[in-house]
Coordinates of C-alpha atoms in Angstrom, one line a residue:
M43 CA 24.1 13.4 25.3
Q44 CA 21.4 15.8 24.4
N45 CA 18.9 16.1 27.3
I46 CA 15.7 14.3 26.6
I47 CA 12.6 15.4 28.5
F48 CA 10.2 12.6 29.2
L49 CA 6.8 13.1 27.7
Q50 CA 4.5 13.7 30.7
K51 CA 1.3 13.8 28.8
I52 CA -1.1 10.8 29.6
F53 CA -3.1 9.6 26.6
Y54 CA -6.6 10.0 28.1
P55 CA -8.5 10.0 24.8
D56 CA -6.8 6.8 23.6
F57 CA -7.5 4.9 26.8
L58 CA -11.1 6.2 26.9
F59 CA -11.5 4.9 23.4
I60 CA -10.3 1.5 24.5
I61 CA -12.7 1.5 27.5
I62 CA -15.7 2.4 25.2
L63 CA -14.8 -0.5 22.9
L64 CA -14.6 -2.9 25.8
S65 CA -18.0 -1.7 27.2
V66 CA -19.7 -2.1 23.8
F67 CA -18.1 -5.6 23.4
F68 CA -19.5 -6.9 26.8
K69 CA -22.9 -5.3 26.3
F70 CA -23.5 -6.9 22.9
N71 CA -21.6 -10.1 23.5
T72 CA -23.5 -12.3 21.1
Y73 CA -21.6 -15.1 19.4
Q74 CA -21.6 -13.5 15.9
F75 CA -20.8 -10.1 17.4
A76 CA -18.0 -11.6 19.4
L77 CA -16.4 -13.2 16.4
R78 CA -16.7 -10.0 14.4
N79 CA -15.0 -8.1 17.2
I80 CA -12.2 -10.7 17.5
F81 CA -11.6 -10.3 13.8
L82 CA -11.6 -6.6 14.0
S83 CA -9.3 -6.7 16.9
V84 CA -6.8 -8.9 15.0
V85 CA -7.0 -6.5 12.0
L86 CA -6.4 -3.5 14.3
F87 CA -3.5 -5.2 16.1
C88 CA -1.9 -6.1 12.8
S89 CA -2.4 -2.6 11.5
I90 CA -0.7 -1.2 14.5
L91 CA 2.3 -3.6 14.2
L92 CA 2.6 -2.7 10.5
Y93 CA 2.1 1.0 11.0
P94 CA 4.9 2.6 8.9
I95 CA 7.8 4.3 10.7
N96 CA 10.6 4.2 8.2
K97 CA 13.1 5.7 10.5
I98 CA 16.3 4.7 12.2
I99 CA 15.6 5.1 16.0
Y100 CA 18.7 5.9 18.1
I101 CA 18.8 4.7 21.7
H102 CA 21.4 6.8 23.6
P103 CA 23.9 5.1 25.8
N104 CA 22.7 4.9 29.4
A105 CA 19.3 6.1 28.4
S106 CA 16.6 5.5 31.1
L107 CA 13.3 3.7 30.4
K108 CA 11.5 7.1 30.4
E109 CA 14.0 8.5 27.9
R110 CA 13.6 5.4 25.7
F111 CA 9.8 5.8 25.8
C112 CA 10.2 9.5 24.8
I113 CA 12.7 8.7 22.0
F114 CA 10.3 6.1 20.5
N115 CA 7.2 8.2 20.8
Q116 CA 8.9 11.2 19.2
S117 CA 10.4 9.0 16.4
I118 CA 7.0 7.7 15.2
K119 CA 5.0 10.9 15.9
R120 CA 2.6 11.8 13.1
P121 CA 0.1 14.6 12.7
S122 CA -2.5 11.8 13.0
S123 CA -4.4 11.5 16.3
K124 CA -3.5 7.8 16.3
S125 CA 0.2 8.4 16.9
S126 CA 0.0 8.6 20.7
L127 CA -2.0 5.4 20.9
L128 CA 0.4 3.6 18.6
A129 CA 3.3 4.7 20.6
S130 CA 1.6 3.6 23.8
L131 CA 0.7 0.1 22.6
A132 CA 4.1 -0.5 21.1
M133 CA 5.9 0.5 24.2
M134 CA 3.5 -1.6 26.3
A135 CA 4.6 -4.6 24.3
I136 CA 8.3 -4.0 25.0
S137 CA 8.2 -2.5 28.5
S138 CA 9.4 -5.6 30.2
N139 CA 12.7 -6.2 32.2
K140 CA 14.4 -6.9 28.9
I141 CA 14.2 -3.2 27.8
V142 CA 16.4 -2.3 30.7
R143 CA 19.1 -4.5 29.2
L144 CA 18.5 -2.9 25.7
E145 CA 21.8 -2.2 24.0
S146 CA 22.3 1.4 23.0
G147 CA 22.6 2.0 19.3
E148 CA 20.4 2.5 16.2
Y149 CA 17.5 0.3 15.2
D150 CA 16.2 0.3 11.6
S151 CA 12.5 0.4 11.9
K152 CA 10.2 0.2 8.8
N153 CA 7.3 -0.4 11.1
I154 CA 6.5 -1.0 14.8
F155 CA 6.7 -4.8 14.4
Q156 CA 10.2 -4.6 13.0
F157 CA 11.2 -2.2 15.8
I158 CA 10.0 -4.6 18.5
Y159 CA 11.7 -7.6 16.7
H160 CA 15.0 -5.7 16.5
I161 CA 14.9 -4.8 20.1
W162 CA 14.2 -8.4 21.2
S163 CA 16.9 -9.8 19.0
K164 CA 19.4 -7.0 19.8
K165 CA 19.8 -6.4 16.0
I166 CA 21.6 -3.1 15.9
Y167 CA 21.5 -1.1 12.7
M168 CA 24.9 -1.2 11.0
R169 CA 26.2 1.7 8.9
K170 CA 28.8 1.2 6.2
I171 CA 31.8 3.1 4.9
T172 CA 33.8 2.3 1.7
I173 CA 37.5 2.9 1.5
P174 CA 38.6 3.0 -2.2
E175 CA 41.8 1.2 -3.4
G176 CA 44.8 3.6 -3.6
W177 CA 43.8 6.0 -0.9
S178 CA 46.5 7.2 1.5
S179 CA 46.3 6.5 5.2
F180 CA 46.0 10.3 5.8
K181 CA 43.0 10.5 3.6
I182 CA 41.4 7.5 5.2
C183 CA 41.9 9.0 8.7
Q184 CA 40.6 12.3 7.5
T185 CA 37.4 10.6 6.2
L186 CA 36.9 8.8 9.5
Y187 CA 37.2 12.1 11.4
E188 CA 34.7 13.7 9.2
N189 CA 32.2 10.9 9.9
Q190 CA 29.8 12.2 12.5
Y191 CA 28.6 8.6 13.5
M192 CA 32.1 7.7 14.8
A193 CA 33.8 8.7 18.0
G194 CA 37.3 8.8 19.5
E195 CA 40.8 9.6 18.4
I196 CA 42.9 7.5 16.0
G197 CA 46.2 8.6 17.4
E198 CA 49.2 8.3 15.1
I199 CA 48.3 7.9 11.4
P200 CA 49.2 4.4 10.2
N201 CA 51.9 4.0 7.5
D202 CA 50.7 3.6 4.0
G203 CA 50.6 0.0 2.9
T204 CA 49.1 -1.2 6.1
I205 CA 45.3 -0.6 5.6
S206 CA 43.0 -2.8 3.6
P207 CA 40.6 -0.9 1.2
G208 CA 37.0 -2.2 1.2
T209 CA 33.6 -1.7 2.6
Y210 CA 33.2 -1.9 6.4
L211 CA 30.1 -2.2 8.6
Y212 CA 30.1 -0.4 11.9
A213 CA 27.6 0.5 14.7
R214 CA 27.1 4.2 15.6
N215 CA 29.6 5.6 18.0
I216 CA 32.3 3.1 17.1
N217 CA 35.7 4.2 18.2
R218 CA 37.7 5.4 15.1
N219 CA 40.8 3.6 16.3
Q220 CA 38.9 0.4 16.5
I221 CA 37.9 0.5 12.8
I222 CA 41.4 1.4 11.8
Q223 CA 42.7 -1.7 13.7
K224 CA 40.1 -3.8 11.8
M225 CA 41.3 -2.4 8.5
Q226 CA 44.9 -3.2 9.4
N227 CA 44.1 -6.7 10.6
D228 CA 42.2 -7.3 7.3
F229 CA 45.3 -6.1 5.3
V230 CA 47.6 -8.5 7.2
K231 CA 45.1 -11.3 6.5
M232 CA 44.8 -10.5 2.8
T233 CA 48.5 -10.0 2.1
T234 CA 49.5 -13.1 4.1
E235 CA 46.9 -15.2 2.1
I236 CA 48.1 -13.9 -1.3
W237 CA 51.8 -14.3 -0.3
S238 CA 51.3 -17.9 0.9
Q239 CA 49.3 -19.0 -2.2
N240 CA 51.6 -17.7 -4.9
E241 CA 55.1 -18.4 -6.1
K242 CA 57.5 -15.7 -5.0
K243 CA 59.7 -15.6 -8.1
Y244 CA 60.5 -11.9 -7.9
W245 CA 60.3 -11.0 -4.2
N246 CA 62.6 -11.7 -1.3
N247 CA 60.3 -10.2 1.3
I248 CA 56.6 -9.2 1.7
N249 CA 57.4 -5.5 2.4
D250 CA 59.1 -4.9 -1.0
W251 CA 56.1 -6.6 -2.7
I252 CA 53.6 -4.3 -0.9
I253 CA 55.7 -1.2 -1.8
F254 CA 55.8 -2.3 -5.5
S255 CA 52.0 -3.0 -5.4
S256 CA 51.3 0.5 -4.1
I257 CA 53.1 2.0 -7.2
V258 CA 51.2 -0.3 -9.5
Q259 CA 48.0 0.8 -7.8
K260 CA 48.6 4.5 -8.2
E261 CA 49.9 4.2 -11.8
S262 CA 46.9 2.2 -13.0
K263 CA 43.7 3.7 -14.3
S264 CA 41.8 0.4 -14.1
N265 CA 42.2 -3.1 -12.7
N266 CA 42.5 -4.6 -16.2
E267 CA 45.8 -2.9 -16.9
M268 CA 47.5 -3.6 -13.6
H269 CA 49.2 -6.8 -14.9
R270 CA 50.8 -4.9 -17.8
I271 CA 52.0 -2.0 -15.6
A272 CA 53.3 -4.4 -13.0
T273 CA 55.3 -6.2 -15.7
I274 CA 56.7 -3.0 -17.1
F275 CA 58.0 -1.9 -13.6
R276 CA 59.3 -5.3 -12.9
N277 CA 61.2 -5.3 -16.2
R278 CA 62.7 -1.9 -15.3
L279 CA 63.9 -3.3 -11.9
D280 CA 65.4 -6.3 -13.5
Q281 CA 67.3 -4.2 -16.0
K282 CA 68.5 -1.8 -13.2
M283 CA 66.5 1.1 -14.7
K284 CA 64.9 3.8 -12.6
L285 CA 61.2 3.2 -12.2
D286 CA 60.4 6.8 -13.2
A287 CA 56.9 6.6 -11.6
D288 CA 55.1 10.0 -11.4
S289 CA 53.2 8.8 -8.4
T290 CA 56.3 8.4 -6.4
A291 CA 57.5 11.9 -7.2
V292 CA 54.1 13.3 -6.1
Y293 CA 54.1 11.3 -2.9
G294 CA 57.5 12.6 -2.1
I295 CA 56.0 16.1 -2.1
T296 CA 52.6 15.5 -0.6
K297 CA 53.0 12.4 1.6
G298 CA 49.4 11.6 0.5
E299 CA 48.0 14.6 2.3
T300 CA 47.1 16.6 -0.9
H301 CA 46.5 15.9 -4.6
I302 CA 48.5 17.0 -7.6
S303 CA 46.4 16.7 -10.7
R304 CA 49.2 17.3 -13.2
V305 CA 52.9 16.5 -12.6
I306 CA 55.3 19.1 -13.9
H307 CA 59.1 19.0 -14.4
D308 CA 59.8 20.6 -11.0
D309 CA 57.9 17.8 -9.3
I310 CA 60.0 15.1 -10.7
K311 CA 63.2 17.0 -9.8
H312 CA 62.1 17.1 -6.2
I313 CA 64.6 15.2 -4.0
S314 CA 62.9 12.6 -1.9
P315 CA 63.5 9.0 -0.8
Y316 CA 60.2 8.3 -2.5
N317 CA 61.0 9.9 -5.9
T318 CA 62.0 7.1 -8.3
Y319 CA 63.1 9.6 -10.8
K320 CA 66.1 10.3 -8.5
F321 CA 67.3 6.8 -7.7
K322 CA 67.1 3.2 -8.8
G323 CA 65.0 0.6 -7.0
L324 CA 62.0 0.8 -4.8
P325 CA 61.2 3.8 -2.6
I326 CA 61.6 3.6 1.2
G327 CA 57.9 2.8 1.8
S328 CA 54.5 2.4 0.2
I329 CA 52.8 5.4 -1.4
C330 CA 49.2 4.3 -0.9
N331 CA 47.2 1.4 0.4
P332 CA 46.9 -1.0 -2.5
G333 CA 44.0 -3.2 -3.1
K334 CA 43.8 -6.9 -3.9
H335 CA 44.0 -6.5 -7.7
A336 CA 47.3 -4.6 -7.5
L337 CA 48.7 -7.1 -5.0
I338 CA 47.9 -10.1 -7.1
A339 CA 49.1 -8.4 -10.3
S340 CA 52.4 -7.5 -8.6
I341 CA 53.4 -10.8 -7.0
N342 CA 53.9 -12.6 -10.3
P343 CA 54.0 -10.2 -13.2
I344 CA 53.4 -11.7 -16.7
S345 CA 56.3 -12.3 -19.0
S346 CA 57.0 -9.6 -21.6
K347 CA 59.7 -7.2 -22.8
E348 CA 57.6 -4.0 -22.4
L349 CA 59.4 -1.2 -20.7
F350 CA 57.4 1.9 -21.3
F351 CA 53.7 3.0 -21.2
H352 CA 51.6 6.1 -21.3
H353 CA 47.9 6.9 -21.0
R354 CA 45.6 8.6 -23.3
E355 CA 42.4 9.3 -21.3
E356 CA 41.5 5.8 -20.1
N357 CA 43.6 3.8 -22.6
I358 CA 47.1 2.6 -22.1
T359 CA 49.8 2.3 -24.8
V360 CA 52.9 0.2 -24.2
S361 CA 56.3 -0.1 -25.9
E362 CA 59.4 -2.1 -25.8
K363 CA 61.7 0.7 -27.1
F364 CA 62.1 4.2 -25.8
S365 CA 62.0 5.6 -29.4
D366 CA 58.7 3.9 -30.0
H367 CA 57.4 5.3 -26.7
I368 CA 58.3 8.9 -27.7
D369 CA 56.8 8.5 -31.2
S370 CA 53.5 7.3 -29.6
I371 CA 53.4 10.3 -27.2
N372 CA 54.1 12.7 -30.1
R373 CA 51.3 11.2 -32.2
V374 CA 48.9 11.6 -29.3
Q375 CA 49.9 15.2 -28.7
K376 CA 49.4 16.1 -32.4
K377 CA 45.8 14.9 -32.4

């Protein structure tokens, strides 16, 4: 933790100002003057509480009371001469025994009132991270390691097809392994729920379904086309055809650690237990972490005779016959 030097300066001008106000109040303590002073005091107090901070204040683990005082004072410091008074009054309001039990972490503070409320209610500021559908476990772990607000080691990179994509909330300094475990638990929960709520007409076990879903995820450019692509690959399996999925050839080379933007002939010739150009059936494992849309589309594909597809930009064209598929590709290439 970065050393924090406690601010030793005593705010004499601010306290002197308060003493003068009190002296004037008692000297001219008429009924009307008293009411006016009470009103002005309330206005002043509310102004202090609503004094804008608009910062996330971080309380370091094991920070002492002096260090917390300094952190807050520095966080709201303004060029204005009122800043020291505001810091003093705010910290006076929270300098009870409860601050000793203050949880370390970040506090979102739009103003002093919100800061005090968040301290009392122990409402820690939660950051968020979004994991897109189709990311590899390697890329997910790499992203967590690049996040400066997380701590700790992940250990062994999880297998693909075990992490749930989505948006996750976390407190500063969360252990990276802890958030990975949360993602894996969510994936088990999601897949178990989908598996139990749907008829398993095509799948003997949950592992094959997840592997198949990962291929559908990588081969799809949008959620809307996942059902058609799932149907095409399911039809190929049923007819004992090779899946011929480019994404499996790529994964056999990269293991999800790098990206190949354009698949060439040498890529699909690469011998790998993931490359479905080289053998029939499913690869030995998932090639990414599929999302909910791909899992649902894959568990019960729609009925059709389509066996081939190709993309032109964001559009998909499907065919039942290989000759029609080739003609469609040639027409696109001539344009």
